[in-house]
Every structure is written in structure tokens, then in C-alpha cells.
Tab-separated table of C-alpha atoms in Angstrom:
chain	number	residue	atom	x	y	z
H	1	MET	CA	-110.147	43.580	-127.314
H	2	SER	CA	-108.834	45.874	-124.572
H	3	SER	CA	-106.985	44.533	-121.540
H	4	PRO	CA	-108.695	44.540	-118.125
H	5	ALA	CA	-108.061	47.586	-115.947
H	6	VAL	CA	-104.955	47.686	-113.774
H	7	SER	CA	-104.862	49.731	-110.550
H	8	LEU	CA	-101.959	52.150	-110.532
H	9	PRO	CA	-100.464	54.066	-107.586
H	10	SER	CA	-102.865	56.890	-106.762
H	11	TYR	CA	-100.124	58.943	-105.102
H	12	ASP	CA	-97.249	60.924	-106.564
H	13	ARG	CA	-94.291	58.554	-106.329
H	14	SER	CA	-91.900	61.485	-106.789
H	15	THR	CA	-92.858	62.634	-103.279
H	16	LEU	CA	-91.691	59.372	-101.678
H	17	THR	CA	-88.522	59.288	-99.599
H	18	PRO	CA	-86.939	56.172	-98.101
H	19	GLY	CA	-87.463	54.961	-94.550
H	20	ILE	CA	-87.015	51.212	-94.976
H	21	VAL	CA	-84.302	49.011	-96.456
H	22	HIS	CA	-85.729	45.601	-97.256
H	23	ILE	CA	-83.388	42.655	-97.817
H	24	GLY	CA	-84.815	39.811	-99.914
H	25	LEU	CA	-87.120	41.027	-102.693
H	26	GLY	CA	-88.935	37.797	-103.355
H	27	ASN	CA	-92.575	37.295	-104.208
H	28	PHE	CA	-93.840	37.224	-100.647
H	29	HIS	CA	-92.441	40.633	-99.703
H	30	ARG	CA	-93.818	42.231	-102.864
H	31	ALA	CA	-97.296	40.756	-102.247
H	32	HIS	CA	-97.309	41.549	-98.532
H	33	GLN	CA	-95.237	44.313	-96.891
H	34	ALA	CA	-94.991	46.329	-100.102
H	35	VAL	CA	-98.760	46.099	-100.663
H	36	TYR	CA	-99.546	47.310	-97.128
H	37	LEU	CA	-97.236	50.306	-97.638
H	38	ASP	CA	-98.751	50.978	-101.070
H	39	ASP	CA	-102.189	51.081	-99.412
H	40	LEU	CA	-100.908	53.468	-96.740
H	41	PHE	CA	-99.305	55.775	-99.308
H	42	ALA	CA	-102.637	55.831	-101.172
H	43	LEU	CA	-104.215	57.343	-98.034
H	44	GLY	CA	-101.762	60.232	-98.388
H	45	GLU	CA	-99.771	59.061	-95.370
H	46	GLY	CA	-96.288	57.746	-94.624
H	47	HIS	CA	-94.588	59.019	-97.764
H	48	ASP	CA	-91.276	59.092	-95.875
H	49	TRP	CA	-91.414	55.291	-95.451
H	50	ALA	CA	-90.698	54.131	-99.003
H	51	ILE	CA	-88.667	50.974	-99.516
H	52	ILE	CA	-85.143	50.620	-100.849
H	53	GLY	CA	-84.706	47.049	-102.046
H	54	ALA	CA	-81.566	45.042	-101.378
H	55	GLY	CA	-80.213	41.524	-101.541
H	56	VAL	CA	-77.126	39.488	-100.784
H	57	ARG	CA	-77.666	36.498	-103.118
H	58	PRO	CA	-77.016	36.130	-106.858
H	59	ALA	CA	-80.750	35.726	-107.536
H	60	ASP	CA	-81.290	39.185	-106.040
H	61	ALA	CA	-79.179	40.687	-108.832
H	62	ARG	CA	-81.545	39.233	-111.433
H	63	MET	CA	-84.548	40.606	-109.560
H	64	ARG	CA	-82.849	44.004	-109.322
H	65	GLU	CA	-82.295	44.126	-113.073
H	66	ALA	CA	-85.932	43.261	-113.766
H	67	LEU	CA	-87.401	45.733	-111.280
H	68	LEU	CA	-85.128	48.664	-112.146
H	69	ALA	CA	-86.183	48.246	-115.778
H	70	GLN	CA	-89.781	48.999	-114.710
H	71	ASP	CA	-89.077	51.850	-112.283
H	72	CYS	CA	-89.221	49.455	-109.296
H	73	LEU	CA	-92.946	48.835	-109.858
H	74	SER	CA	-94.194	45.345	-108.992
H	75	THR	CA	-97.188	43.762	-110.690
H	76	VAL	CA	-99.344	42.037	-108.064
H	77	ILE	CA	-102.253	39.917	-109.300
H	78	GLU	CA	-104.827	38.794	-106.741
H	79	LEU	CA	-106.244	35.409	-107.672
H	80	ASP	CA	-109.834	35.693	-106.556
H	81	PRO	CA	-112.150	32.933	-107.877
H	82	ALA	CA	-114.654	35.713	-108.605
H	83	GLY	CA	-112.160	37.438	-110.911
H	84	ARG	CA	-108.483	38.369	-111.035
H	85	ARG	CA	-107.390	41.858	-110.019
H	86	ALA	CA	-104.060	43.433	-110.980
H	87	ARG	CA	-102.265	46.388	-109.440
H	88	ARG	CA	-98.912	48.055	-109.869
H	89	VAL	CA	-97.347	48.507	-106.424
H	90	GLY	CA	-95.134	51.567	-106.129
H	91	ALA	CA	-93.851	51.385	-102.545
H	92	MET	CA	-90.249	50.649	-103.583
H	93	ILE	CA	-88.204	53.480	-105.073
H	94	ASP	CA	-84.725	51.954	-105.520
H	95	PHE	CA	-82.856	48.651	-105.528
H	96	LEU	CA	-79.239	48.621	-104.348
H	97	PRO	CA	-76.487	46.834	-106.294
H	98	VAL	CA	-75.844	43.267	-105.184
H	99	GLU	CA	-72.117	43.109	-104.566
H	100	THR	CA	-69.406	41.213	-102.730
H	101	GLY	CA	-68.845	42.740	-99.309
H	102	ASN	CA	-72.177	44.617	-99.396
H	103	ALA	CA	-70.568	48.059	-99.058
H	104	THR	CA	-73.438	49.895	-100.772
H	105	LEU	CA	-76.029	48.109	-98.649
H	106	ILE	CA	-74.138	48.918	-95.444
H	107	ALA	CA	-73.815	52.587	-96.426
H	108	ALA	CA	-77.553	52.804	-97.199
H	109	MET	CA	-78.552	51.263	-93.859
H	110	ALA	CA	-76.205	53.630	-92.030
H	111	LYS	CA	-78.111	56.693	-93.242
H	112	PRO	CA	-80.267	58.352	-90.564
H	113	GLU	CA	-83.442	58.376	-92.685
H	114	ILE	CA	-83.471	54.564	-92.642
H	115	ARG	CA	-85.395	53.683	-89.492
H	116	ILE	CA	-86.397	50.086	-90.305
H	117	VAL	CA	-84.425	47.282	-91.916
H	118	SER	CA	-86.750	44.424	-92.830
H	119	LEU	CA	-85.973	40.933	-94.091
H	120	THR	CA	-87.455	38.041	-96.014
H	121	VAL	CA	-84.560	35.600	-96.280
H	122	THR	CA	-86.689	32.380	-95.988
H	123	GLU	CA	-87.257	30.240	-92.918
H	124	GLY	CA	-83.995	28.383	-93.512
H	125	GLY	CA	-81.877	31.510	-93.992
H	126	TYR	CA	-81.206	32.305	-90.317
H	127	PHE	CA	-78.230	29.982	-89.658
H	128	MET	CA	-79.859	28.432	-86.587
H	129	ASP	CA	-78.661	25.144	-85.119
H	130	PRO	CA	-81.033	22.419	-83.827
H	131	ALA	CA	-80.951	23.954	-80.341
H	132	GLY	CA	-82.213	27.280	-81.697
H	133	ARG	CA	-78.889	29.092	-81.441
H	134	LEU	CA	-76.671	30.644	-84.089
H	135	ASP	CA	-74.783	27.951	-86.005
H	136	THR	CA	-71.305	29.365	-85.520
H	137	GLY	CA	-69.896	26.546	-87.644
H	138	ALA	CA	-71.768	27.688	-90.757
H	139	ALA	CA	-69.244	28.724	-93.390
H	140	GLU	CA	-70.922	32.069	-94.153
H	141	ILE	CA	-71.137	33.002	-90.474
H	142	ALA	CA	-67.485	32.081	-89.920
H	143	ALA	CA	-66.513	34.185	-92.956
H	144	ASP	CA	-68.406	37.219	-91.616
H	145	ALA	CA	-66.835	36.824	-88.179
H	146	ALA	CA	-63.372	36.743	-89.797
H	147	ASN	CA	-64.065	39.765	-92.013
H	148	PRO	CA	-66.854	41.849	-90.431
H	149	SER	CA	-66.110	44.978	-92.473
H	150	ALA	CA	-67.007	43.175	-95.733
H	151	PRO	CA	-69.716	40.695	-94.735
H	152	GLY	CA	-71.459	38.307	-97.066
H	153	THR	CA	-74.679	37.761	-95.090
H	154	ALA	CA	-77.581	40.103	-94.419
H	155	PHE	CA	-76.882	39.799	-90.685
H	156	GLY	CA	-73.251	40.777	-91.062
H	157	ALA	CA	-74.282	43.777	-93.160
H	158	ILE	CA	-76.820	44.813	-90.511
H	159	LEU	CA	-74.100	44.692	-87.856
H	160	ALA	CA	-71.696	46.728	-89.964
H	161	ALA	CA	-74.377	49.383	-90.497
H	162	LEU	CA	-75.334	49.463	-86.813
H	163	LYS	CA	-71.678	49.875	-85.887
H	164	ALA	CA	-71.347	52.773	-88.337
H	165	ARG	CA	-74.483	54.448	-86.956
H	166	ARG	CA	-73.258	54.126	-83.383
H	167	ALA	CA	-69.911	55.671	-84.334
H	168	ALA	CA	-71.729	58.576	-86.019
H	169	GLY	CA	-74.103	59.117	-83.108
H	170	ILE	CA	-77.162	58.010	-85.142
H	171	ALA	CA	-79.867	56.058	-83.346
H	172	PRO	CA	-80.148	52.412	-84.423
H	173	PHE	CA	-82.812	51.251	-86.858
H	174	THR	CA	-85.379	48.588	-85.951
H	175	VAL	CA	-84.719	45.143	-87.438
H	176	MET	CA	-87.994	43.580	-88.596
H	177	SER	CA	-88.109	39.990	-89.812
H	178	CYS	CA	-91.034	39.255	-92.140
H	179	ASP	CA	-90.219	35.566	-92.475
H	180	ASN	CA	-92.590	32.798	-91.530
H	181	LEU	CA	-90.906	31.295	-88.501
H	182	PRO	CA	-91.836	31.205	-84.813
H	183	GLY	CA	-90.539	34.187	-82.843
H	184	ASN	CA	-88.999	35.695	-85.965
H	185	GLY	CA	-87.858	38.820	-84.139
H	186	SER	CA	-86.322	36.851	-81.282
H	187	VAL	CA	-84.571	34.557	-83.779
H	188	THR	CA	-83.171	37.547	-85.676
H	189	ARG	CA	-81.897	39.049	-82.424
H	190	GLN	CA	-80.126	35.769	-81.575
H	191	VAL	CA	-78.463	35.629	-84.988
H	192	VAL	CA	-77.348	39.265	-85.086
H	193	VAL	CA	-76.142	39.383	-81.486
H	194	GLY	CA	-74.606	35.920	-81.747
H	195	LEU	CA	-72.630	36.889	-84.838
H	196	ALA	CA	-71.417	40.090	-83.168
H	197	ARG	CA	-70.162	38.101	-80.155
H	198	LEU	CA	-67.804	36.206	-82.470
H	199	PHE	CA	-65.801	39.316	-83.331
H	200	ASP	CA	-66.849	42.237	-81.082
H	201	PRO	CA	-68.479	41.318	-77.741
H	202	GLU	CA	-68.872	44.978	-76.821
H	203	LEU	CA	-70.838	45.649	-80.033
H	204	ALA	CA	-72.936	42.552	-79.302
H	205	ALA	CA	-73.866	43.898	-75.852
H	206	TRP	CA	-74.784	47.292	-77.342
H	207	VAL	CA	-76.988	45.737	-80.029
H	208	ASP	CA	-78.703	43.513	-77.466
H	209	ALA	CA	-79.429	46.526	-75.265
H	210	HIS	CA	-80.398	49.127	-77.861
H	211	VAL	CA	-81.782	47.526	-81.052
H	212	ALA	CA	-85.428	46.487	-81.344
H	213	PHE	CA	-86.356	43.196	-83.045
H	214	PRO	CA	-90.183	43.044	-83.019
H	215	ASN	CA	-91.853	39.680	-83.515
H	216	GLY	CA	-94.459	39.408	-86.248
H	217	MET	CA	-96.806	36.951	-87.918
H	218	VAL	CA	-97.194	37.182	-91.685
H	219	ASP	CA	-99.579	35.344	-93.970
H	220	ARG	CA	-100.391	35.311	-97.664
H	221	ILE	CA	-100.158	32.384	-100.080
H	222	THR	CA	-97.851	33.533	-102.876
H	223	PRO	CA	-96.960	30.969	-105.563
H	224	ALA	CA	-93.711	30.971	-107.473
H	225	THR	CA	-93.616	32.888	-110.753
H	226	GLY	CA	-93.470	31.011	-114.042
H	227	GLU	CA	-94.882	31.240	-117.535
H	228	ARG	CA	-98.475	31.019	-116.261
H	229	GLU	CA	-97.988	34.091	-114.091
H	230	ARG	CA	-96.245	36.051	-116.843
H	231	ALA	CA	-99.151	35.205	-119.164
H	232	MET	CA	-101.570	36.551	-116.553
H	233	ALA	CA	-99.691	39.844	-116.481
H	234	ALA	CA	-99.726	39.953	-120.279
H	235	ALA	CA	-103.507	39.504	-120.224
H	236	PHE	CA	-103.625	42.758	-118.277
H	237	GLY	CA	-101.421	44.413	-120.913
H	238	ILE	CA	-98.287	44.275	-118.734
H	239	ALA	CA	-94.962	42.937	-120.001
H	240	ASP	CA	-93.388	42.003	-116.666
H	241	PRO	CA	-90.805	39.210	-116.303
H	242	VAL	CA	-91.344	39.034	-112.519
H	243	PRO	CA	-95.046	39.495	-111.719
H	244	VAL	CA	-96.383	38.273	-108.382
H	245	THR	CA	-99.594	36.308	-107.960
H	246	CYS	CA	-101.268	35.809	-104.596
H	247	GLU	CA	-104.506	34.888	-102.919
H	248	PRO	CA	-106.850	37.734	-101.868
H	249	PHE	CA	-106.320	37.003	-98.152
H	250	ARG	CA	-103.502	38.664	-96.235
H	251	GLN	CA	-102.665	39.126	-92.568
H	252	TRP	CA	-99.914	40.855	-90.617
H	253	VAL	CA	-99.645	40.948	-86.825
H	254	LEU	CA	-96.786	42.881	-85.188
H	255	GLU	CA	-95.405	43.833	-81.815
H	256	ASP	CA	-95.371	47.619	-81.537
H	257	ARG	CA	-91.662	47.959	-80.759
H	258	PHE	CA	-90.265	50.555	-83.149
H	259	PRO	CA	-88.223	53.094	-81.120
H	260	ALA	CA	-87.053	54.842	-84.307
H	261	GLY	CA	-90.652	55.251	-85.494
H	262	ARG	CA	-92.820	53.315	-87.932
H	263	PRO	CA	-95.473	53.860	-90.617
H	264	ALA	CA	-99.097	53.922	-89.405
H	265	LEU	CA	-99.817	50.459	-90.773
H	266	GLU	CA	-102.750	49.956	-88.410
H	267	LYS	CA	-104.674	52.220	-90.818
H	268	VAL	CA	-104.389	49.555	-93.549
H	269	GLY	CA	-105.163	46.441	-91.541
H	270	VAL	CA	-101.993	45.513	-89.661
H	271	VAL	CA	-102.750	44.348	-86.098
H	272	PHE	CA	-100.365	45.661	-83.443
H	273	THR	CA	-100.524	43.557	-80.295
H	274	ASP	CA	-98.558	42.143	-77.373
H	275	HIS	CA	-99.972	38.707	-78.263
H	276	VAL	CA	-98.126	38.000	-81.522
H	277	HIS	CA	-97.082	34.588	-80.232
H	278	ALA	CA	-100.707	33.483	-79.931
H	279	TYR	CA	-101.497	34.494	-83.528
H	280	GLU	CA	-98.259	32.917	-84.688
H	281	THR	CA	-98.929	29.588	-82.980
H	282	MET	CA	-102.419	29.528	-84.487
H	283	LYS	CA	-101.106	30.148	-87.981
H	284	ILE	CA	-98.108	27.819	-87.809
H	285	ARG	CA	-100.086	24.913	-86.353
H	286	ILE	CA	-103.356	25.278	-88.287
H	287	LEU	CA	-102.260	26.716	-91.656
H	288	ASN	CA	-98.640	25.618	-92.087
H	289	GLY	CA	-99.299	22.324	-90.347
H	290	GLY	CA	-102.334	21.908	-92.600
H	291	HIS	CA	-100.179	22.471	-95.669
H	292	ALA	CA	-97.885	19.622	-94.591
H	293	ILE	CA	-100.862	17.358	-93.888
H	294	ILE	CA	-102.190	17.655	-97.439
H	295	ALA	CA	-98.828	17.961	-99.225
H	296	TYR	CA	-97.193	14.594	-98.650
H	297	PRO	CA	-100.197	12.362	-99.356
H	298	GLY	CA	-100.855	14.562	-102.403
H	299	GLY	CA	-97.272	14.123	-103.590
H	300	LEU	CA	-97.359	10.354	-103.069
H	301	MET	CA	-100.650	10.150	-104.988
H	302	ASP	CA	-99.152	12.103	-107.949
H	303	ILE	CA	-101.359	15.168	-107.409
H	304	ASP	CA	-99.727	18.317	-108.788
H	305	LEU	CA	-101.800	21.242	-107.496
H	306	VAL	CA	-102.978	22.102	-103.991
H	307	HIS	CA	-106.603	22.729	-104.935
H	308	GLU	CA	-106.625	19.333	-106.668
H	309	ALA	CA	-105.435	17.744	-103.428
H	310	MET	CA	-108.366	19.483	-101.725
H	311	GLU	CA	-110.674	17.831	-104.290
H	312	GLU	CA	-109.460	14.370	-103.199
H	313	PRO	CA	-111.982	13.213	-100.534
H	314	LEU	CA	-109.434	11.156	-98.611
H	315	ILE	CA	-106.984	14.043	-98.278
H	316	VAL	CA	-109.544	16.654	-97.259
H	317	ALA	CA	-111.112	14.257	-94.742
H	318	PHE	CA	-107.624	13.547	-93.327
H	319	LEU	CA	-107.008	17.282	-93.000
H	320	ASP	CA	-110.390	17.928	-91.371
H	321	ARG	CA	-109.927	15.164	-88.826
H	322	LEU	CA	-106.404	16.159	-87.803
H	323	GLU	CA	-107.318	19.827	-87.499
H	324	ARG	CA	-110.460	19.057	-85.499
H	325	GLU	CA	-109.067	16.353	-83.210
H	326	GLU	CA	-105.301	16.885	-82.871
H	327	ILE	CA	-104.381	20.464	-83.774
H	328	ILE	CA	-107.103	22.981	-82.888
H	329	PRO	CA	-107.690	21.526	-79.380
H	330	ILE	CA	-104.079	22.206	-78.373
H	331	VAL	CA	-103.765	25.705	-79.938
H	332	PRO	CA	-103.882	28.352	-77.170
H	333	PRO	CA	-106.642	31.007	-77.335
H	334	VAL	CA	-106.098	33.949	-79.674
H	335	PRO	CA	-107.570	37.423	-78.974
H	336	ASP	CA	-110.804	38.143	-80.874
H	337	THR	CA	-110.451	34.930	-82.920
H	338	ASP	CA	-112.618	31.818	-83.212
H	339	LEU	CA	-110.235	29.003	-84.169
H	340	GLY	CA	-112.982	27.052	-85.932
H	341	ASP	CA	-113.800	30.075	-88.089
H	342	TYR	CA	-110.094	30.598	-88.761
H	343	TYR	CA	-109.772	27.011	-89.986
H	344	ARG	CA	-112.826	27.355	-92.241
H	345	VAL	CA	-111.183	30.363	-93.909
H	346	ILE	CA	-107.953	28.403	-94.369
H	347	ARG	CA	-109.820	25.450	-95.860
H	348	ALA	CA	-111.361	27.791	-98.439
H	349	ARG	CA	-107.948	29.323	-99.147
H	350	PHE	CA	-106.392	25.912	-99.790
H	351	SER	CA	-109.260	25.118	-102.183
H	352	ASN	CA	-108.892	28.265	-104.311
H	353	PRO	CA	-108.281	26.952	-107.871
H	354	GLU	CA	-107.033	30.327	-109.095
H	355	VAL	CA	-103.931	30.207	-106.904
H	356	ALA	CA	-102.716	26.979	-108.557
H	357	ASP	CA	-100.140	26.522	-105.826
H	358	THR	CA	-98.141	23.325	-106.253
H	359	VAL	CA	-98.019	20.339	-103.944
H	360	ARG	CA	-94.286	20.184	-104.606
H	361	ARG	CA	-93.814	23.690	-103.161
H	362	LEU	CA	-95.627	22.659	-100.000
H	363	CYS	CA	-93.433	19.551	-99.751
H	364	LEU	CA	-90.245	21.617	-100.057
H	365	ASP	CA	-87.803	21.832	-97.135
H	366	GLY	CA	-89.576	19.446	-94.788
H	367	SER	CA	-86.424	19.090	-92.675
H	368	ASN	CA	-86.810	22.760	-91.725
H	369	ARG	CA	-90.618	22.926	-91.683
H	370	GLN	CA	-91.610	19.703	-89.906
H	371	PRO	CA	-89.930	20.635	-86.599
H	372	LYS	CA	-91.807	23.945	-86.646
H	373	PHE	CA	-95.196	22.971	-88.081
H	374	ILE	CA	-95.913	19.333	-87.120
H	375	VAL	CA	-93.615	18.090	-84.350
H	376	PRO	CA	-94.714	20.733	-81.786
H	377	SER	CA	-98.316	19.581	-82.159
H	378	ILE	CA	-97.209	15.981	-81.566
H	379	ARG	CA	-95.370	17.096	-78.435
H	380	ASP	CA	-98.302	19.081	-77.077
H	381	ASN	CA	-100.642	16.152	-77.579
H	382	ARG	CA	-98.217	13.874	-75.748
H	383	ALA	CA	-98.085	16.348	-72.885
H	384	THR	CA	-101.828	15.842	-72.438
H	385	GLY	CA	-101.414	12.066	-72.458
H	386	ARG	CA	-102.810	11.665	-75.976
H	387	LEU	CA	-101.162	9.665	-78.762
H	388	PRO	CA	-101.836	11.732	-81.936
H	389	LYS	CA	-101.869	8.918	-84.484
H	390	GLY	CA	-102.966	11.244	-87.313
H	391	LEU	CA	-100.043	13.643	-86.864
H	392	ILE	CA	-97.681	10.693	-86.520
H	393	LEU	CA	-99.081	9.341	-89.795
H	394	ALA	CA	-98.473	12.773	-91.347
H	395	SER	CA	-94.828	12.505	-90.275
H	396	ALA	CA	-94.623	8.973	-91.717
H	397	LEU	CA	-95.997	10.331	-95.002
H	398	TRP	CA	-93.138	12.840	-95.062
H	399	CYS	CA	-90.636	10.017	-94.486
H	400	ARG	CA	-92.224	7.935	-97.237
H	401	TYR	CA	-92.098	10.944	-99.634
H	402	CYS	CA	-88.399	11.463	-98.904
H	403	ALA	CA	-87.653	7.955	-100.188
H	404	GLY	CA	-87.916	9.641	-103.587
H	405	VAL	CA	-90.635	7.653	-105.369
H	406	THR	CA	-94.429	8.020	-105.424
H	407	ASP	CA	-96.908	5.181	-104.937
H	408	SER	CA	-97.112	4.802	-108.723
H	409	GLY	CA	-93.337	4.436	-109.016
H	410	ALA	CA	-92.680	7.929	-110.399
H	411	ALA	CA	-89.435	9.552	-109.281
H	412	ILE	CA	-89.624	12.514	-106.890
H	413	ALA	CA	-86.966	15.094	-107.758
H	414	PRO	CA	-84.835	16.348	-104.838
H	415	ASN	CA	-86.973	18.695	-102.747
H	416	ASP	CA	-85.002	19.605	-99.622
H	417	PRO	CA	-81.584	21.166	-98.922
H	418	ASN	CA	-80.746	17.893	-97.106
H	419	TRP	CA	-82.371	15.636	-99.703
H	420	ASP	CA	-79.505	13.149	-100.063
H	421	GLU	CA	-79.319	12.538	-96.327
H	422	LEU	CA	-83.112	12.410	-95.987
H	423	SER	CA	-83.467	9.951	-98.860
H	424	ALA	CA	-80.837	7.622	-97.451
H	425	ARG	CA	-82.483	7.776	-94.030
H	426	ALA	CA	-85.964	7.242	-95.474
H	427	ARG	CA	-84.816	4.138	-97.356
H	428	ALA	CA	-83.113	2.780	-94.232
H	429	ALA	CA	-86.266	3.517	-92.216
H	430	LYS	CA	-88.184	1.084	-94.431
H	431	ALA	CA	-86.407	-1.714	-92.553
H	432	ASP	CA	-85.847	0.127	-89.258
H	433	PRO	CA	-88.285	3.039	-88.764
H	434	SER	CA	-86.464	4.204	-85.628
H	435	VAL	CA	-83.664	5.436	-87.925
H	436	TRP	CA	-85.925	8.327	-88.934
H	437	PHE	CA	-86.135	9.518	-85.320
H	438	GLY	CA	-82.362	9.718	-85.192
H	439	MET	CA	-82.766	13.244	-86.637
H	440	GLN	CA	-82.694	15.051	-83.317
H	441	ASP	CA	-82.758	18.411	-85.072
H	442	VAL	CA	-86.273	17.461	-86.226
H	443	TYR	CA	-87.633	15.259	-83.447
H	444	GLY	CA	-85.553	16.086	-80.379
H	445	ASN	CA	-86.093	13.339	-77.814
H	446	LEU	CA	-89.318	11.998	-79.379
H	447	GLY	CA	-87.307	8.999	-80.521
H	448	ALA	CA	-87.266	7.892	-76.873
H	449	ASP	CA	-91.080	7.851	-76.785
H	450	VAL	CA	-91.826	4.172	-77.357
H	451	GLU	CA	-95.501	4.720	-78.215
H	452	VAL	CA	-94.746	7.422	-80.782
H	453	VAL	CA	-92.070	5.335	-82.505
H	454	ALA	CA	-94.355	2.262	-82.524
H	455	ALA	CA	-97.217	4.242	-84.094
H	456	PHE	CA	-94.825	5.741	-86.659
H	457	SER	CA	-93.378	2.312	-87.476
H	458	ALA	CA	-96.830	0.825	-88.056
H	459	ALA	CA	-97.843	3.757	-90.252
H	460	LEU	CA	-94.670	3.694	-92.332
H	461	ASP	CA	-94.843	-0.064	-92.806
H	462	ALA	CA	-98.448	0.241	-93.976
H	463	LEU	CA	-97.564	3.046	-96.399
H	464	TRP	CA	-94.857	0.901	-97.998
H	465	SER	CA	-96.906	-2.285	-98.117
H	466	ARG	CA	-100.370	-0.946	-98.989
H	467	GLY	CA	-99.987	2.598	-100.330
H	468	THR	CA	-101.215	6.021	-99.304
H	469	ARG	CA	-104.814	5.658	-100.463
H	470	ALA	CA	-105.396	2.438	-98.488
H	471	VAL	CA	-103.696	3.802	-95.365
H	472	LEU	CA	-105.774	6.990	-95.371
H	473	THR	CA	-108.929	4.959	-95.940
H	474	ASP	CA	-108.158	2.767	-92.919
H	475	TYR	CA	-107.219	5.736	-90.723
H	476	LEU	CA	-110.437	7.564	-91.523
H	477	ALA	CA	-112.532	4.418	-90.999
H	478	GLY	CA	-110.983	4.033	-87.543
């Protein structure tokens, strides 16, 4: 039996020349930015905007080896319930060596044809402290400040390349974060400029004045790759150790601030707008917040897959109620968007059985995600005088999950960079729930809000004494 058809690049890849260096070649980039560029190249446009891949972590070296062995082609499989579709994405034409000191990466970014440097280094990869500033005490940042000519971080490498361009009289490239965090461009500016201030204040002032850091909102559910995903590629006749699977939906919203030029991505569905923050708030509160709302009860109820959590009536009713009553009402208006329609699309996306995204992945890194995805909605409700008991329960569910054992008694493997600290705090919170609000990097001054802490304490006590299923049942009945 023949394999299903695979879409191949319809353009001559030998005509591509580089315009972008992208740092962090994980699944999301290859299913998102690279796909948009592949679509643009297929229109016969933008062939001088091909991607050179790069990385600064050991895992990037393994990805480089795999992708170079297949001519930098990525297999992207869209998991549509109506039928899977596979394509080979050809937007990347090279992958730089991953090396100590990043000399090759710096030299590549210093070349005049590179007009954009983009990044996907994960939400937690920006070295930000709880106040939203560069964590100058981070070991990697301190090392870069002490040895800026051989930096270990992406941000140090960007600075070294910008310094080389300025010395050569070459205009700076645009730095474009594609990570899922609020104000990603503004955050990147703070990190890059903040690092430069540690060793060259004059360079810092020049970067702040002359380098563009556009904000953007990105969206596409992209599960991790394992044996299931490799088997999917094999079913299409492709032997690929690093295929990417993703949902059919994708969205990209960008500020149009690219003084060195940019590809015409508006021709393939990218929205350029001055209102990125509105789109971003919508997505972070409704989608990412929604992920957290279903993840922790799902984890505590021993549910493995996201679509299975969406088949549990208690969890989906909990999600619906929080979105309808506590999240959507405090999301600011978004141009040309009905928030109710947006949520209905998200609900369908969460329910897609083909994606087979894991509850554990959604539970990952709550210490970094909760203060971005859940706590702001609690704050905004409090500003209106409302006590959002559902969102507070969602935060209590996270605390209960971090204690490291499900309602059935099964162990939860560590699932956060700060897992040891979180677990100790979660166990202490069983006796004194206010301990949990001692994490000011997560909750800020919410621990001083007596009503919030009381509601959290009641929810956490009920979760320990009666279990997730009973607590959700009572909440929904009320």
C-alpha cells in the first residue's frame, strides 16, 4: 500500500538566500514561523528571507545533526480530525554549529544580509526577575557580562553581533521574539539592553536607541515529539527522527517595526497591527489561562491527555464557567474579534483528539506560567470588586498538584524548574495555606488580600479532605 501524499516545497530552494537567523529550533518555531515563510516562498516571494538555524544549548546540537542530515527540511504534520496532512517545510537552509562562545553565530548575525534575528528560547529563558527586570544575579548573565566577546547566552551573542555591525557601519538587525510571553519584544529589549549595561553602558544606550524589538503574539498547539510522532511520519513514508506535529490552527500578530525590512508575511495570514497587546491579552488569558484551568484538575484526576480532560464533564464545565464569568468579562476589546467566538474556537482546539497533547505538558512550569496566565485575571477581577472564586480554586489546584501526589495516591514526577521548593511549600500549605502566597514572584501582594487568601485556604482544604471531583462538583453546583 502506498503512503499518503506529502506536500513538498513548490519553489526552488537553491534560489533561497538568508535574511533571518533564528535561535532555538524547537517544534514551535518549525510549525509556526518556518511554515509562514514556507507559504510565502511558495507564492514566489521573499526568497531572500530564508532562515539560518542556530542554538546555544546542548539540545540544539542534536537538532542540528538531525536536520542537517535531511537538508534542513522539517516534516510538519497537521493533526486535523478530518485527516492528517504532512508537508516538508523548506524555509531553513543552514544550521550553525553549536559551540562554546558562539563565535560562528555572532559572525553570521554580523553579516549585512541578516536583517532579522528571531528567537524561541521558551517563556522561562529570558532571565527576568520577579519585578520584570533582567536578573543580573543569574549565573549565565554574570558570565556574559564578564566575558562579552565569548558569550554563552543568545542575548550575549546578539549584543556581540550588534557591536560588530556598528563597528563595521552596518545597520542593526531587528530582534524578534516569537516566544509566548506578554510584551515579548519589550521583554527582549530589557534583557538585551540590561545585559549591555553591565559591561558597556554606551553600547546599551545605542542598542536602546537604534534596535527594533517588535512585540508579537504567536499561537499554535505543538506537542512534543516522541515515538507516536515518528510513527506518523513513517506512515507518510518519511524517516524523520524529529518530525513536528501540530493542530491545524495558527495565528501570528506582529507590530510592524522592522527598520531593516521584513518579508511580506501579511500575504500569508500574519496580522500587522498597533494593537498586539490586545490580541496578546486575549490569548494569554483565554487560551493559556484555559490550559491551566483544565490541566491541574486533569492531573489530579489521573487524566493523561488534554482531549480526555475535555471529555470529563466536570472539567469542561469548570472551564466554561471560569471563561464565561471570570475571564472573558475582564479581557479588553480586540479589533475585529468576538471574544465568545474566539473561546468557542479554543474549546474545539482543546478537544481535538488528534493532537494528543498531554496534561503533564500543560502542567509544566506553573511557577513561570501562573503569574502570567492566571494571577492577572485574579487581580483584574479584584480591581472590579469581585472575588473570583473559580480562578482562586484553579490556583489552589496548582498548589495541590505541586504536593506531588494525585487524588488516587499516584506520584507526580517533578514538573517545574523549581519543583523541590514548590513541593515543600505545597506540603506546608496543607497546614498553613498562606505559605503558598509567600511566593511574591508569583502572587505579588495578593497575599495581603484577606478575602483571596481565605477563599484559597477553603479551596485547598477541601481539595485535600474531599478530592478534586467532589470540590468541582460543589463549585459547579454553587
